[in-house]
Tab-separated table of C-alpha atoms in Angstrom:
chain	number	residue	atom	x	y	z
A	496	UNK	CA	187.863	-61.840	1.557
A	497	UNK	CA	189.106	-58.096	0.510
A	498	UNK	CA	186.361	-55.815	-0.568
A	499	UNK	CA	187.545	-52.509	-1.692
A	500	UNK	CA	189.810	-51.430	1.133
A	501	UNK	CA	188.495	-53.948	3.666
A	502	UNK	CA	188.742	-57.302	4.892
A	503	UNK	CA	185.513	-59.072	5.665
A	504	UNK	CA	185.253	-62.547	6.862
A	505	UNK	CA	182.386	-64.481	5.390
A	506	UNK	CA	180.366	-67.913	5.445
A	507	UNK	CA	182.450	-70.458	3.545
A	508	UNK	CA	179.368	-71.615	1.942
A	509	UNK	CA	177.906	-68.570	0.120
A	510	UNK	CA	176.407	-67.383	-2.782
A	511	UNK	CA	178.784	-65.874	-5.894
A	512	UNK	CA	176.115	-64.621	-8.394
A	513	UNK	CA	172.797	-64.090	-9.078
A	514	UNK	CA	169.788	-63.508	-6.592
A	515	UNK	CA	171.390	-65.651	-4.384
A	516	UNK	CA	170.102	-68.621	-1.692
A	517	UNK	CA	170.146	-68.506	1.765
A	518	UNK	CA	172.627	-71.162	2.561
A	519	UNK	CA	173.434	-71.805	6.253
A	520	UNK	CA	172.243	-69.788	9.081
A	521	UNK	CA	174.050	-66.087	7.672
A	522	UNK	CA	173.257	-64.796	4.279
A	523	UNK	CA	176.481	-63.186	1.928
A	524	UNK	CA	176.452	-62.747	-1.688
A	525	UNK	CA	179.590	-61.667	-3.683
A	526	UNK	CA	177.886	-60.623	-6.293
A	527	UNK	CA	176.479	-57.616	-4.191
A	528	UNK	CA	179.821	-56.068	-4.262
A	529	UNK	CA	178.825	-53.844	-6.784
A	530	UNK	CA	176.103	-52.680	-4.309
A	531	UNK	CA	178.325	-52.040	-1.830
A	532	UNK	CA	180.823	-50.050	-3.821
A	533	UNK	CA	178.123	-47.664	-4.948
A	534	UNK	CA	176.720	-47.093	-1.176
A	535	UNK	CA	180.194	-46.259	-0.131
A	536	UNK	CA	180.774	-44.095	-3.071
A	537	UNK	CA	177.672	-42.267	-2.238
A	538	UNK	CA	178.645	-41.468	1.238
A	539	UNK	CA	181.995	-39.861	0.310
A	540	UNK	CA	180.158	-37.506	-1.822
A	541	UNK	CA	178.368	-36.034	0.892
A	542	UNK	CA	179.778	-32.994	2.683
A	543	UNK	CA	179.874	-34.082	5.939
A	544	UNK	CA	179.842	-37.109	8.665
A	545	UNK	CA	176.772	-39.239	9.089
A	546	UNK	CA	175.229	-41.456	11.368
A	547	UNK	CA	174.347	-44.965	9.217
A	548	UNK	CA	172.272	-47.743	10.302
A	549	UNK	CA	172.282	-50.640	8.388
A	550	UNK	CA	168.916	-52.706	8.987
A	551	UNK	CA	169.638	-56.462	7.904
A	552	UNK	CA	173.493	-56.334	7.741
A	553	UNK	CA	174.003	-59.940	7.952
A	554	UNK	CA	177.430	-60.601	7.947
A	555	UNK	CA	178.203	-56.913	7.946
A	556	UNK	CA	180.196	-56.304	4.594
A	557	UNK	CA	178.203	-52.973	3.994
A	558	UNK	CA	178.358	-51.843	7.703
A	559	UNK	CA	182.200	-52.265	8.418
A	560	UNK	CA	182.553	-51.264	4.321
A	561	UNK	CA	181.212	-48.095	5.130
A	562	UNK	CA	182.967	-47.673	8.757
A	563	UNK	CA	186.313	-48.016	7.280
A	564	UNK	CA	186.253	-46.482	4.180
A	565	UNK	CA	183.918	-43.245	4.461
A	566	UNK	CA	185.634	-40.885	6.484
A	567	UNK	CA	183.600	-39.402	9.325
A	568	UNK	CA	180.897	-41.966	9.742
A	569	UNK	CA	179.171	-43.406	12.921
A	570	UNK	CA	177.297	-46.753	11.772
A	571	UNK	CA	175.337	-49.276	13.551
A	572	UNK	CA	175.009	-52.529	11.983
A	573	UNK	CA	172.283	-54.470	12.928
A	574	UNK	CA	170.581	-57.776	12.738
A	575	UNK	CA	167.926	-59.878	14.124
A	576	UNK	CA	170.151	-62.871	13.911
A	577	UNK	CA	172.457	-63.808	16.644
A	578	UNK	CA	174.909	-65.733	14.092
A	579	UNK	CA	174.929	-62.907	11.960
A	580	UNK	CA	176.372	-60.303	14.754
A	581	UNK	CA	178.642	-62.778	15.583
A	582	UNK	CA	179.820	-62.359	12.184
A	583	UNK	CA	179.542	-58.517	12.407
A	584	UNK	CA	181.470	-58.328	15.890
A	585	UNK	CA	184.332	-60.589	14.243
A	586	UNK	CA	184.287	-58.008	11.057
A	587	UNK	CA	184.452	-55.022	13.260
A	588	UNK	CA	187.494	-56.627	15.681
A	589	UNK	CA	189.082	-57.731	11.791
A	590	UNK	CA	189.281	-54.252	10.522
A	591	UNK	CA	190.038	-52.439	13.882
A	592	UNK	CA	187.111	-50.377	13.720
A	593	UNK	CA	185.886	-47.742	16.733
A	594	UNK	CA	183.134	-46.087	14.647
A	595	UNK	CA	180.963	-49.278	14.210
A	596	UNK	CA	179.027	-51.141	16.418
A	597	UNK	CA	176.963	-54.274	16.467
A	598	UNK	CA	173.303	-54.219	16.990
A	599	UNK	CA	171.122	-57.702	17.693
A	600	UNK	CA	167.621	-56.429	17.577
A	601	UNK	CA	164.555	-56.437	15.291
A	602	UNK	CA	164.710	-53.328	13.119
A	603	UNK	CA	161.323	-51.988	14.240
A	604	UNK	CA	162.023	-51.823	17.122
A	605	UNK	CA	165.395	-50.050	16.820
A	606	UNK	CA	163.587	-47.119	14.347
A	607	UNK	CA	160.876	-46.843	17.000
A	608	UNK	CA	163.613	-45.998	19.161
A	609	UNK	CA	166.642	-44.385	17.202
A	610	UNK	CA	167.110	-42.544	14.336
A	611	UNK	CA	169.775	-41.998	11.408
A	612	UNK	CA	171.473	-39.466	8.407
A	613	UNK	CA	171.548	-42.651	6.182
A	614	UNK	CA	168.828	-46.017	6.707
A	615	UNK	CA	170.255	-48.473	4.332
A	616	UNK	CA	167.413	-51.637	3.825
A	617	UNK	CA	168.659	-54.565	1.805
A	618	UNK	CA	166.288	-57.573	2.746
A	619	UNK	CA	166.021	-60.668	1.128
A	620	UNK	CA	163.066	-60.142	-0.995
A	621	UNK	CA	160.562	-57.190	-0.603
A	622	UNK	CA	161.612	-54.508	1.493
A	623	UNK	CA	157.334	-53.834	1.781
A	624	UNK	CA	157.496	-54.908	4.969
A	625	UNK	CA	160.259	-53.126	6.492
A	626	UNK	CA	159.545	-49.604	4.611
A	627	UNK	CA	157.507	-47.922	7.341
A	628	UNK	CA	160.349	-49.029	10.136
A	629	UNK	CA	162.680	-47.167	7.716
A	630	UNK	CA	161.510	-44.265	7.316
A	631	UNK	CA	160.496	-44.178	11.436
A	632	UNK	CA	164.708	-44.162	11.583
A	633	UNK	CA	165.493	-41.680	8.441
A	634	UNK	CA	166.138	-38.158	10.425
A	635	UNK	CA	164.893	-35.000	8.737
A	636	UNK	CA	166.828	-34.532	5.688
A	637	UNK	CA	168.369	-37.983	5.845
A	638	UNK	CA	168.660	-40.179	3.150
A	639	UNK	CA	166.728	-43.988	2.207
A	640	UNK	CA	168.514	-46.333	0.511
A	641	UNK	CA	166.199	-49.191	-0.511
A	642	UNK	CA	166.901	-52.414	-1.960
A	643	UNK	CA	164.290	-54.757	-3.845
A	644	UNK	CA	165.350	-58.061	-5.092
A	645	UNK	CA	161.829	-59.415	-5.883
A	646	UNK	CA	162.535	-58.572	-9.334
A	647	UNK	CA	159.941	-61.050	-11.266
A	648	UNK	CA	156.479	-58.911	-9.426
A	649	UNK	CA	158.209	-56.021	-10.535
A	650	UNK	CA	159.287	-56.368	-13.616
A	651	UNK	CA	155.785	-57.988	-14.406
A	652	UNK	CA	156.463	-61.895	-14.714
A	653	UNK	CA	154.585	-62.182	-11.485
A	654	UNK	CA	151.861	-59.269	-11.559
A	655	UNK	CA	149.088	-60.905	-9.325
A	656	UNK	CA	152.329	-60.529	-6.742
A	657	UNK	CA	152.776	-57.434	-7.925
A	658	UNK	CA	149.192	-55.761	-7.173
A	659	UNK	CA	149.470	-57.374	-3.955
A	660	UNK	CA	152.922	-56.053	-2.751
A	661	UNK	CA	153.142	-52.598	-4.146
A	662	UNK	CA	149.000	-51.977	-5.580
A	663	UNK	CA	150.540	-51.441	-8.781
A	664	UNK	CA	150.288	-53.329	-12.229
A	665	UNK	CA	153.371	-54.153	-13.913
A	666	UNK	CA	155.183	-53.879	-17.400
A	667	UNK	CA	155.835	-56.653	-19.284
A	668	UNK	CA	158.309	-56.489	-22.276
A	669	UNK	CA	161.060	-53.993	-23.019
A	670	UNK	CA	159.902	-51.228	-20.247
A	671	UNK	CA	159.824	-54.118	-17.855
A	672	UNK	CA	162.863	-53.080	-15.802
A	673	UNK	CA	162.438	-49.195	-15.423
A	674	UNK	CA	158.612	-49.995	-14.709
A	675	UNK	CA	159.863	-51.620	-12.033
A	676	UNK	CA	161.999	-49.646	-10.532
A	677	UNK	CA	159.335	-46.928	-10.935
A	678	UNK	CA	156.810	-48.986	-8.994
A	679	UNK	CA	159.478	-49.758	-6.322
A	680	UNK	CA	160.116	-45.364	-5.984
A	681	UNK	CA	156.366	-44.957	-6.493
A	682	UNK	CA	155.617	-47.867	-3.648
A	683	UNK	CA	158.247	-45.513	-1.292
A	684	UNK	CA	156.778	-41.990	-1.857
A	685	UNK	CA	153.369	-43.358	-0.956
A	686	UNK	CA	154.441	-44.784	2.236
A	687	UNK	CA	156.503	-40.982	3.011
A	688	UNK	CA	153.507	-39.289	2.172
A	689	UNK	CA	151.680	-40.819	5.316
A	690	UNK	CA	153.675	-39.366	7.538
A	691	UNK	CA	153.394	-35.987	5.746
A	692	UNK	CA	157.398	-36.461	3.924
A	693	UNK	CA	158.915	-36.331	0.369
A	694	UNK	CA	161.715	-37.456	-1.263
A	695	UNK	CA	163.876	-36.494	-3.960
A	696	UNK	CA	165.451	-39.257	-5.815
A	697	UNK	CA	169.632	-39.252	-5.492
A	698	UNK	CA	170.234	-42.176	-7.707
A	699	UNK	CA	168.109	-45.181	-8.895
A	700	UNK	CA	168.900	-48.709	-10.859
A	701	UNK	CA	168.169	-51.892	-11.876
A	702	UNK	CA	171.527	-54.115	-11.993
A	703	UNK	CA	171.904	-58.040	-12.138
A	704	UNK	CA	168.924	-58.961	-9.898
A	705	UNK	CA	167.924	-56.221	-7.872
A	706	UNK	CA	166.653	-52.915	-7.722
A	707	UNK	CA	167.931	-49.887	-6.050
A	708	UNK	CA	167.215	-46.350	-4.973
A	709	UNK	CA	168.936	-43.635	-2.511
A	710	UNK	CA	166.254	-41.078	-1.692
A	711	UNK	CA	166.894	-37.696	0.034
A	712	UNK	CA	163.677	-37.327	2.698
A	713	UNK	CA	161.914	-34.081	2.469
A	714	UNK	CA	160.002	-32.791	5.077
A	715	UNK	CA	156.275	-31.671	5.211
A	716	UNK	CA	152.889	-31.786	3.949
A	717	UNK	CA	153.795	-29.713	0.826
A	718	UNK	CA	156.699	-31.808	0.202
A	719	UNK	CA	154.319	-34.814	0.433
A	720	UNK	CA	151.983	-33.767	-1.878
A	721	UNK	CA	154.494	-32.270	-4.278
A	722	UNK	CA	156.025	-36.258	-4.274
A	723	UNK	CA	152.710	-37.537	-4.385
A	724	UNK	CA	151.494	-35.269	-7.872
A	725	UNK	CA	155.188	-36.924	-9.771
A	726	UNK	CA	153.172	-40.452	-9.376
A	727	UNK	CA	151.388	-41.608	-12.778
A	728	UNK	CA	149.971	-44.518	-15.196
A	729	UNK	CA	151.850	-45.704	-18.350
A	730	UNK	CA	150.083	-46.305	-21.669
A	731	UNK	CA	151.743	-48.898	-23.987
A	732	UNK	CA	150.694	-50.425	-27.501
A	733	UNK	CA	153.402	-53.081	-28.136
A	734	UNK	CA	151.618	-53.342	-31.403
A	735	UNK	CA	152.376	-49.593	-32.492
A	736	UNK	CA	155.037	-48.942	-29.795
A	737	UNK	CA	153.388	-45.655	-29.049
A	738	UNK	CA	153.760	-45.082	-24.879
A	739	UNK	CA	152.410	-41.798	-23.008
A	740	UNK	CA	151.890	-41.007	-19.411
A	741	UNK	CA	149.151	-39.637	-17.478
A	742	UNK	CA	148.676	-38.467	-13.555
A	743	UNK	CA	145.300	-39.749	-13.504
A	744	UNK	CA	144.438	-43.642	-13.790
A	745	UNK	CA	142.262	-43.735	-17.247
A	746	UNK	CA	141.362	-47.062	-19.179
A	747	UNK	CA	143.991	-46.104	-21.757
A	748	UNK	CA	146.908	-46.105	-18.788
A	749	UNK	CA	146.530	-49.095	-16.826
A	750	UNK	CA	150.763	-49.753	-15.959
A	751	UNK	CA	151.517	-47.857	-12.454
A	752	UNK	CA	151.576	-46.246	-10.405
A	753	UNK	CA	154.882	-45.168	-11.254
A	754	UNK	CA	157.536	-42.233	-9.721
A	755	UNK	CA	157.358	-40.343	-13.270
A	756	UNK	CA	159.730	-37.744	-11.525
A	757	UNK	CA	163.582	-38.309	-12.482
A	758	UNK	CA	165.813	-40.919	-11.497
A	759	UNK	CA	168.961	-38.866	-10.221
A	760	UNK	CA	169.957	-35.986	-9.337
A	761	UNK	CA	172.725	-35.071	-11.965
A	762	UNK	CA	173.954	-32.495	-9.649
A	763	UNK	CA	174.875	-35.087	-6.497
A	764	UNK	CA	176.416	-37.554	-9.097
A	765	UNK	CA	178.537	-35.165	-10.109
A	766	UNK	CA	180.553	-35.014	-7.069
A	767	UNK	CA	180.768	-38.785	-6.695
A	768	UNK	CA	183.863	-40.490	-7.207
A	769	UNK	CA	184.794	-44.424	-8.311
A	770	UNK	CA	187.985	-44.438	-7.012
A	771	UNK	CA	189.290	-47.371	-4.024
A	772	UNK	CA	186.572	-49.473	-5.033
A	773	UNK	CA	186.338	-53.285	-5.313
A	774	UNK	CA	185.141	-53.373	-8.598
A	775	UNK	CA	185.866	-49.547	-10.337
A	776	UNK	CA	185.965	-50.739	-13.965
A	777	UNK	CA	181.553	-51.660	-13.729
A	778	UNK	CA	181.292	-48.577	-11.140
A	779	UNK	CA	182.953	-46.042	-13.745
A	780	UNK	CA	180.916	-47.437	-16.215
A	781	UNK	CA	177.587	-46.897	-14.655
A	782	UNK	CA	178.257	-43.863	-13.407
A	783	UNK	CA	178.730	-42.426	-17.063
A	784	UNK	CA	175.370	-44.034	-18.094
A	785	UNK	CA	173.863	-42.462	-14.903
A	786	UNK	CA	175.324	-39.220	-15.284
A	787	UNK	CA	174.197	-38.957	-19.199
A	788	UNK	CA	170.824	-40.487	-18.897
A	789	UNK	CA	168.068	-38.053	-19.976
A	790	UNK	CA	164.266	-37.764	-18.389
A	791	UNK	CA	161.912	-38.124	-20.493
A	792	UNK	CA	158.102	-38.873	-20.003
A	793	UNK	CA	157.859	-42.169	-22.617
A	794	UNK	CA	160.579	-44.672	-20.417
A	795	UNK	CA	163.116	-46.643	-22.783
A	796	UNK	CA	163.455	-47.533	-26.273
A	797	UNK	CA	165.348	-50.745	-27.072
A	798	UNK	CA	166.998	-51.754	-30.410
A	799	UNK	CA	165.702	-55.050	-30.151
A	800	UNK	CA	162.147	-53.659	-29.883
A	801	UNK	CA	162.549	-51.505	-33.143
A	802	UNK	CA	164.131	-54.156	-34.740
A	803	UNK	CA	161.415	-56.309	-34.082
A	804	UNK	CA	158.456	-53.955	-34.897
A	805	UNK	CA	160.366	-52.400	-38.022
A	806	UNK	CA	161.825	-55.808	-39.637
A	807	UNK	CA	165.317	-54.566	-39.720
A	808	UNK	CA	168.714	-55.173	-38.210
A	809	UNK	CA	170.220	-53.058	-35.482
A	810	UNK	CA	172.679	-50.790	-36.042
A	811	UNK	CA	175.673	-50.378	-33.397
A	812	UNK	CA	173.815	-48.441	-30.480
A	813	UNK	CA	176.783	-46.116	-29.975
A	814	UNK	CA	176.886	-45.242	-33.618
A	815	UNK	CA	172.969	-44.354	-33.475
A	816	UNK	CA	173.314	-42.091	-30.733
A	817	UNK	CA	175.528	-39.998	-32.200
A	818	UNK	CA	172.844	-40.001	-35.073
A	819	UNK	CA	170.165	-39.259	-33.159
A	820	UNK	CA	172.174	-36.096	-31.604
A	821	UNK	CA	171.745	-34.756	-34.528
A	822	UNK	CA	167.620	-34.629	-34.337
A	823	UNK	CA	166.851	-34.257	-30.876
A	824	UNK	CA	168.323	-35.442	-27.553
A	825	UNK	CA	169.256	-39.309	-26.690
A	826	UNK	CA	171.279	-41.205	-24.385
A	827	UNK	CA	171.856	-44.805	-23.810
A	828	UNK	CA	170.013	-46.223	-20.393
A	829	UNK	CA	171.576	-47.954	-17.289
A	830	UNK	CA	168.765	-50.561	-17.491
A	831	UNK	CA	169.908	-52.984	-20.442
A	832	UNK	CA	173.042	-52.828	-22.976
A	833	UNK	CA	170.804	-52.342	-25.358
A	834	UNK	CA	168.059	-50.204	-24.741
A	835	UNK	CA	167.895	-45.600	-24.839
A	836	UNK	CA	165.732	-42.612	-24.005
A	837	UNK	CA	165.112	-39.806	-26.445
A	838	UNK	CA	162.646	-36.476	-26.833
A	839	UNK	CA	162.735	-37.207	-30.104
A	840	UNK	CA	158.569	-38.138	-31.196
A	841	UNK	CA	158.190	-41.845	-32.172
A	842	UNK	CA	156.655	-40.331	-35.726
A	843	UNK	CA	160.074	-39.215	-35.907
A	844	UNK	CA	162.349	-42.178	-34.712
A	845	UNK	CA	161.266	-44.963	-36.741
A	846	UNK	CA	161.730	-42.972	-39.847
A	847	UNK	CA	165.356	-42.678	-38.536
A	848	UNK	CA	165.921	-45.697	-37.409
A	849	UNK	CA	165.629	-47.197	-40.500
A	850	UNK	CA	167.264	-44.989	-42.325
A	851	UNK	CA	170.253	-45.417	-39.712
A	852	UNK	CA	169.640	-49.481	-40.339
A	853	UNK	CA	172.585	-51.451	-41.920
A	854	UNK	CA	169.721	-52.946	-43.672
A	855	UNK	CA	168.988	-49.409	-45.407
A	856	UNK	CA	172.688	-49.097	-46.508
């Protein structure tokens, strides 16, 4: 297959979309692309070389990806499974590659012994158990990019799962998939903060199956704490729609604990570029939403949700930002086509919703 600017040889028997099956003895899904081309995007933003270890590389498409298309990087691509570096040392030989080599180990053992700039995790499933390891082989300063494709605990359909995993209770409903992701970043800064580290969120999203964040590490008690005092408990009436936060657990917040600290850093997006990419239409795309998202302390609205609640039709989403511009501050969200965040109050929005309405016309 070409992927971007490489050529990866995969299993014929693979998975195209969706979460995707384990078929065979090495796991490849094409619908990860998109995951890929936003890794190596991320890399060619920074300033300068880095070492990269990628923990479960499987057949490699992210490892030799990153080898051959971000200038000045050193990566290690490793695996547990034999087949799979046999895959890795056939992609590396494919694309004529010095500045990657193949790794057959356990990961926790290789963190306990090596460290990294860059620790990209992309398991099949949780990355719970494998978070500790990868943060053992994040260098000071480096940067964690975490993958979680046990979306259903998450995103609430399976809470009992969910307390277990991550000792967090889950949204349900139209918050589902930034609670989730929220959980996932609050689930990481807790496991920093015992070995006395930080983080600072680069960029973080929910797409297809999955969610994803890049974390910058930040070093010291101080930075620990500071991380740990952004964690907080949701408060949702699905009856009213009213939502508020709070940074201590209360019987009137029960969702979280969740990273209520932002998302991305609008400054490092700014110097990424979607260009050379396999898929650069969907990149471009998200990388606007990213880059225009707004923080805000009440999560997403979703036009289906104030339809709903306010017995109305939607109106065009595009249209009613531009309306609600002109009150306040709003943005449409990475998280769903249809959903937004505003600072505008909720007293406020529903009165403007439905005046915005093609039923009010």
């Amino acid at each position: 297959m070409k992927e971007g600017l490489t050529d990866i040889l995969v299993p014929g028997l693979h998975s195209v979309h969706g979460p995707g099956k384990i078929q065979g003895t090495v796991f490849f899904n094409e619908q990860m692309a998109f995951n890929r081309d936003v890794s190596v995007m991320l890399l060619r933003s920074l300033d300068k070389g880095v070492t990269v270890a990628d923990a479960m590389a499987a057949t490699g498409s992210r490892s030799v990806r990153i080898a051959k298309e971000v200038p000045g990087t050193e990566v290690t691509a490793n695996d547990i499974s034999a087949d799979a570096v046999a895959y890795i040392d056939a992609n590396i030989e494919l694309n004529s590659l010095d500045n990657c080599v193949s790794s057959n180990r356990n990961m926790h053992s290789l963190f306990a012994e090596h460290s990294f700039d860059y620790v990209d995790l992309d398991p099949f499933g949780s990355p719970v158990p494998f978070t500790q390891s990868a943060i053992r082989g994040c260098r000071r300063g480096g940067i964690l990019a975490i993958t979680a494709t046990d979306t259903a605990p998450l995103a609430g359909a399976h809470a009992v799962k969910c307390r277990r995993r991550y000792q967090a209770e889950p949204i349900r409903g139209y918050m589902c998939h930034e609670g989730g992701l929220r959980i996932l970043m609050s689930s990481i800064a807790r496991e920093l903060a015992k070995f006395d580290r930080g983080m600072r969120p680069l960029l973080s999203f929910y797409a297809d199956h999955y969610f994803r964040t890049y974390l910058r590490v930040e070093e010291g008690a101080e930075a620990a704490d500071r991380t740990l005092g952004r964690l907080g408990y949701l408060q949702y009436d699905k009856d009213t729609l009213e939502r508020s936060i709070a940074y201590d657990k209360d019987p009137m917040h029960p969702y979280g604990p969740l990273w209520l600290g932002p998302l991305h850093d609008k400054d490092f997006l700014a110097g990424m570029k979607p260009d050379d990419l396999a898929d650069e239409k969907r990149v471009t795309k998200y990388l606007n939403l990213w880059r225009n998202e707004i923080d805000t302390e009440v999560f997403v609205y979703d036009m289906s949700e104030l339809s709903s609640h306010m017995k109305l039709s939607p109106p065009k989403i595009d249209a009613f930002m531009e309306f609600l511009n002109q009150h306040g501050r709003a943005a449409k969200s990475h998280v769903s086509p249809s959903s937004f965040k505003t600072d505008i109050t909720l007293d406020e929005l529903l009165p403007l919703y439905k005046e915005f309405s093609p039923d009010s016309c």
